[in-house]
Coordinates of C-alpha atoms in Angstrom, one line a residue:
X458 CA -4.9 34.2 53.2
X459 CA -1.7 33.7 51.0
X460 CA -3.5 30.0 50.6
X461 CA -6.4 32.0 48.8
X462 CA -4.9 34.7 47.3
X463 CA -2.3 31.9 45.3
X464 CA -4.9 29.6 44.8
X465 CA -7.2 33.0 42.5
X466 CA -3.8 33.7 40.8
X467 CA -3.2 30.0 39.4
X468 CA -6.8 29.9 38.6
X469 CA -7.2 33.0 36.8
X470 CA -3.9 32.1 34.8
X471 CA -5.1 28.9 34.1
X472 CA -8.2 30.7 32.5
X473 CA -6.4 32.8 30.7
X474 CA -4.2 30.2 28.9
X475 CA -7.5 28.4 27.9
X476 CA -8.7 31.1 26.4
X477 CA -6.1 31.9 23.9
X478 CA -7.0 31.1 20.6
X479 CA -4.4 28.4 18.8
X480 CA -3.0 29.4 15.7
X481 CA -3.0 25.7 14.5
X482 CA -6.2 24.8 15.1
X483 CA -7.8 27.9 13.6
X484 CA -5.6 27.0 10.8
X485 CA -7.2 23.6 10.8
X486 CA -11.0 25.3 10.4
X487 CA -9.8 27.0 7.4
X488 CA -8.3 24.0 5.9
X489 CA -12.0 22.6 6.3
X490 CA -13.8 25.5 5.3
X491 CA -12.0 25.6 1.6
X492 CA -12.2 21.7 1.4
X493 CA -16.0 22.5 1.6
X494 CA -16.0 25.0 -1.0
X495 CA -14.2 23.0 -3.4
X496 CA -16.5 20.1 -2.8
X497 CA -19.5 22.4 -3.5
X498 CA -18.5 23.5 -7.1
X499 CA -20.9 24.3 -9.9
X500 CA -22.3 21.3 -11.8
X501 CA -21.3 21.2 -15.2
X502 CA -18.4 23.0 -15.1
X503 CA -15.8 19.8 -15.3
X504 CA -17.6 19.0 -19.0
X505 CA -17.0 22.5 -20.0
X506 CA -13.4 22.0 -19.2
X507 CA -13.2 18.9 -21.5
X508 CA -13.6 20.3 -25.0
X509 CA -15.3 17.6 -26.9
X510 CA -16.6 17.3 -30.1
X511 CA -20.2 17.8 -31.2
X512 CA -20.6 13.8 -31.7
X513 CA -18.8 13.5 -28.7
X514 CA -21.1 15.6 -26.8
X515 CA -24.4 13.8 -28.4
X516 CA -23.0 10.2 -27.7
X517 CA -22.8 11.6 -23.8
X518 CA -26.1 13.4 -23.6
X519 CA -28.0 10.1 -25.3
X520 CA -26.1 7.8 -22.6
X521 CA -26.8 10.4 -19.3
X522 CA -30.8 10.6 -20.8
X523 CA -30.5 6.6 -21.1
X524 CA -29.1 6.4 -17.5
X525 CA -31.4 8.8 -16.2
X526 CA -34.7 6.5 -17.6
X527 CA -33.0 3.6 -16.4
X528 CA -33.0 4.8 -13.0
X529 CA -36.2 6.3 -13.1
X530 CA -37.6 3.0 -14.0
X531 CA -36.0 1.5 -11.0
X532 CA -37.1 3.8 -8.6
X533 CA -40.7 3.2 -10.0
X534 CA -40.7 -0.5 -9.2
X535 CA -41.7 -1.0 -5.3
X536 CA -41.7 -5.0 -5.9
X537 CA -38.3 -5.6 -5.6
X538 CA -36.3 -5.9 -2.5
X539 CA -33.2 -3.2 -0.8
X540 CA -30.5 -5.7 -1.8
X541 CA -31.8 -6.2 -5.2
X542 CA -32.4 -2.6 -5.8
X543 CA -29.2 -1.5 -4.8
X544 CA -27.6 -4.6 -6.9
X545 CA -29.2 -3.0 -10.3
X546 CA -28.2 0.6 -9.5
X547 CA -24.3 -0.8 -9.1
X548 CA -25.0 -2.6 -12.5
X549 CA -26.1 0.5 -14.1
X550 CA -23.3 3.0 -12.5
X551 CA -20.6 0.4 -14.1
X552 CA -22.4 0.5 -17.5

């Protein structure tokens, strides 16, 4: 009987230390939760931040619109193969 009644008691401890919550780790999920956020921000906001000039802004909208056909152009063409397809898209993200 005193077998069984020890054997319940370190069980039920054991349980009950597994089921405490750890400060550090719920620390951790927060961590991860605001790295998250920060990844998901607003598009657009950085080049509001930048306060350029009127020509500046021009000479960066023709060169996105530019980038943007260029791609659109290589999405279009099926006859080229994975590896050359993702060659050109490196050329035009260094451009």
């Amino acid at each position: 009987m005193k077998k069984i009644f020890l054997a319940a008691t370190v069980l039920s401890l054991a349980f009950s230390i597994q089921a405490q919550e750890i400060p550090e780790r719920k620390a951790e999920r927060q961590d991860r939760s605001d790295l998250r956020q920060k990844r998901m921000h607003r598009p657009g906001m950085e080049m509001r931040n930048l306060e350029l000039t009127e020509a500046q802004r021009e000479q960066f909208k023709q060169q996105r619109e530019s980038f943007q056909k260029q791609m659109q152009e290589l999405k279009k063409n099926d006859e080229i193969t994975v590896k050359e397809w993702r060659n050109k898209m490196e050329t035009l993200r260094k451009e």
